[in-house]
């Protein structure tokens, strides 16, 4: 029995021992598993502030993190001064221990025993990092043990530099400031790389008791801590005596520095585009940004008396494509509600600001030469009757002058000839995103502000035109330095046509929209264009040099129009003030000779010269213009022997005629043209007997009949249709010029039919032939 009991005891003892062994192994495996996986993949997942820096790393603005903390993304490395200060204050053995300092723990035990309370925790910098990672739980013995294990695990996974970087980026620095980068900007208003020894020492002592001391709280205690650390740096010969004394004399910051807000609209824009929580290295130039803000505010101060409260400015480098200044709005106490609107990115009515694109594309298409005459007379296109702002007419005007003077009627006629749908496609190719509706939705008013565009997209389009002219290809317009440059695979516009367009835009003496001439002083050559939207709601001005593109918009963000809110009056003065602050371009764009040809041009009409042109000029123009129409205005006319009257073979012997080449304008153009051109030679009248015979061969208006009432048909879709008006001329080769209610609507030759859609009411149709003979009928549309 005894032996059996002994045997049973020994068996149970062995089993217990075996079980205990397995339990210890299991516990060790569990601990080892926990130890291996105790650290998360990311130590910190806290939200971070969005920080906007200029091209040199100077802060332009920042937005606080979602949790209400100023917590910036970690810098590339911890600055040497701060690293030295931090390690001398917090953990002098940091580079030699493995997360736990035995000497430090022993010292803490002795200090706590002598004081009779906990005055030191003996934590290494790595242990402090573990505590910060765990969101600062209550200080207990168990928590201290956990921190030790986590610290050793961190030492295995990360290098010393990485651990130091984590600490610097996530340590609390008092108030709601987290991390060295945020602390440097909040307390000293500059980046960590620019901190002095005294400033680095001040920041190094803050994480030790961030709730107790920070700039603005317990000033004397903070000063003692900083100076004690500086004395330590002197003792170990990090500082010399001179640097030490100078460092002691540096004052502490009294309170946090206000974060700059130099580009709030750009910051908000980039946050929406996916940069939230990041440190953004923008392309902006802080000094230029500040100048642009100051100048915009200066002009706002002038315009606010007219209740014009908002504006925007962009400046771009042609060479790099980098945006150097982005001012999205004014600072207007009178309209605070609208100052948050980013007017650089808000669609606004374009006014005349798109005209240079049409001018360039019409030359590229061979439709015009740079200075050929465009018709400027009262005109009607269906129900659309454009007007010049001055309400005056030139009859005909060189295309380049029509552009620089921003005349509406010549440009509407040019768009009609070029093709509305084609130009609509061109605008999309230029990168505009606002012309989403079909071309017919906008109609011919597209060139006068019938559509909307963003200042940022106009700035990009003009910059890329300058780049194509200067380099042969356009590239991306950059707001962020990390963005990859994209080079356009093909030119959007012929370089020679861009060159001629910019040449047409350089006049510094221009009329405003009310006909008053203004001279803008500039010490350099600038190609510039203004625009004014209908109702005086938007004022635009964009200028181009080989180095810079400056874009300006002025108006009210809510769309309220104001008298005098025009491109020349409200936007152009700011444009030229900004250019005065920019480095002046050396020279001008180089003429792209390979895409240009020397052409004989009619001196009076600007067309390619015909054999009838009396005076010609040899000029360089885009090769694409070689397909344009030769001069149609010079004709051979027959004069009487004394040269005082026109004749023809029906009333004068050929032997008694003089044959002269004459610059002839149609009668309805001539009456406007000769008013501004006193040297214009009017055609002599026909000899009396000749005129009688010519009149006898004149034309008849077949439809509508005089004083008749006509009905415009309604189409299947319910819209008003069109009616064919018709006339006949006894000389089939004679042109007839058609006018409806004194507005010129077009010309016909041989077959004199015109499709019209007149509105309901009374109208007058008048036709004039080349000889000045006219006929008209009154009719009514029901």
Short mmCIF file of N, CA and C in Angstrom, two decimals, residues 8 80 104 109 142 196 210 229 308 310 386 448 507 558 649 682 728 739:
data_model
loop_
_atom_site.label_atom_id
_atom_site.label_comp_id
_atom_site.label_asym_id
_atom_site.label_seq_id
_atom_site.Cartn_x
_atom_site.Cartn_y
_atom_site.Cartn_z
N UNK A 8 2.17 6.62 -6.72
CA UNK A 8 1.15 7.57 -7.16
C UNK A 8 1.64 9.01 -6.97
N UNK A 80 20.15 69.10 -36.17
CA UNK A 80 21.23 68.73 -35.25
C UNK A 80 21.13 69.47 -33.92
N UNK A 104 19.60 54.71 -15.61
CA UNK A 104 18.52 55.65 -15.42
C UNK A 104 17.46 55.13 -14.47
N UNK A 109 15.13 55.22 -8.93
CA UNK A 109 14.76 54.55 -7.67
C UNK A 109 15.38 55.29 -6.49
N UNK A 142 2.67 48.78 -13.75
CA UNK A 142 2.38 47.89 -14.87
C UNK A 142 2.60 48.61 -16.20
N UNK A 196 17.76 78.93 -33.54
CA UNK A 196 19.04 79.15 -32.86
C UNK A 196 19.22 78.11 -31.76
N UNK A 210 4.51 69.34 -20.82
CA UNK A 210 3.83 70.25 -21.77
C UNK A 210 2.59 70.92 -21.20
N UNK A 229 19.77 73.94 -19.39
CA UNK A 229 20.20 73.12 -20.53
C UNK A 229 21.32 73.81 -21.30
N UNK A 308 -17.30 97.80 -55.55
CA UNK A 308 -16.63 96.66 -56.19
C UNK A 308 -15.71 96.08 -55.14
N UNK A 310 -14.44 92.51 -54.81
CA UNK A 310 -13.67 91.29 -54.95
C UNK A 310 -12.70 91.35 -56.12
N UNK A 386 -25.16 92.21 -82.54
CA UNK A 386 -24.10 92.69 -81.63
C UNK A 386 -23.86 94.18 -81.77
N UNK A 448 -18.27 87.19 -77.09
CA UNK A 448 -18.51 88.44 -76.36
C UNK A 448 -18.82 88.20 -74.89
N UNK A 507 -0.34 97.32 -78.03
CA UNK A 507 -0.66 98.75 -77.96
C UNK A 507 -0.92 99.17 -76.53
N UNK A 558 -20.73 87.94 -55.96
CA UNK A 558 -22.15 87.60 -56.08
C UNK A 558 -22.73 87.96 -57.44
N UNK A 649 -19.29 101.53 -121.28
CA UNK A 649 -19.29 101.48 -122.75
C UNK A 649 -20.66 101.79 -123.34
N UNK A 682 -13.55 109.08 -102.42
CA UNK A 682 -14.87 108.56 -102.79
C UNK A 682 -14.94 108.42 -104.31
N UNK A 728 -33.97 90.18 -107.69
CA UNK A 728 -33.32 89.91 -108.98
C UNK A 728 -32.62 91.17 -109.45
N UNK A 739 -29.80 94.55 -95.92
CA UNK A 739 -29.93 95.18 -94.62
C UNK A 739 -31.35 94.96 -94.11
#
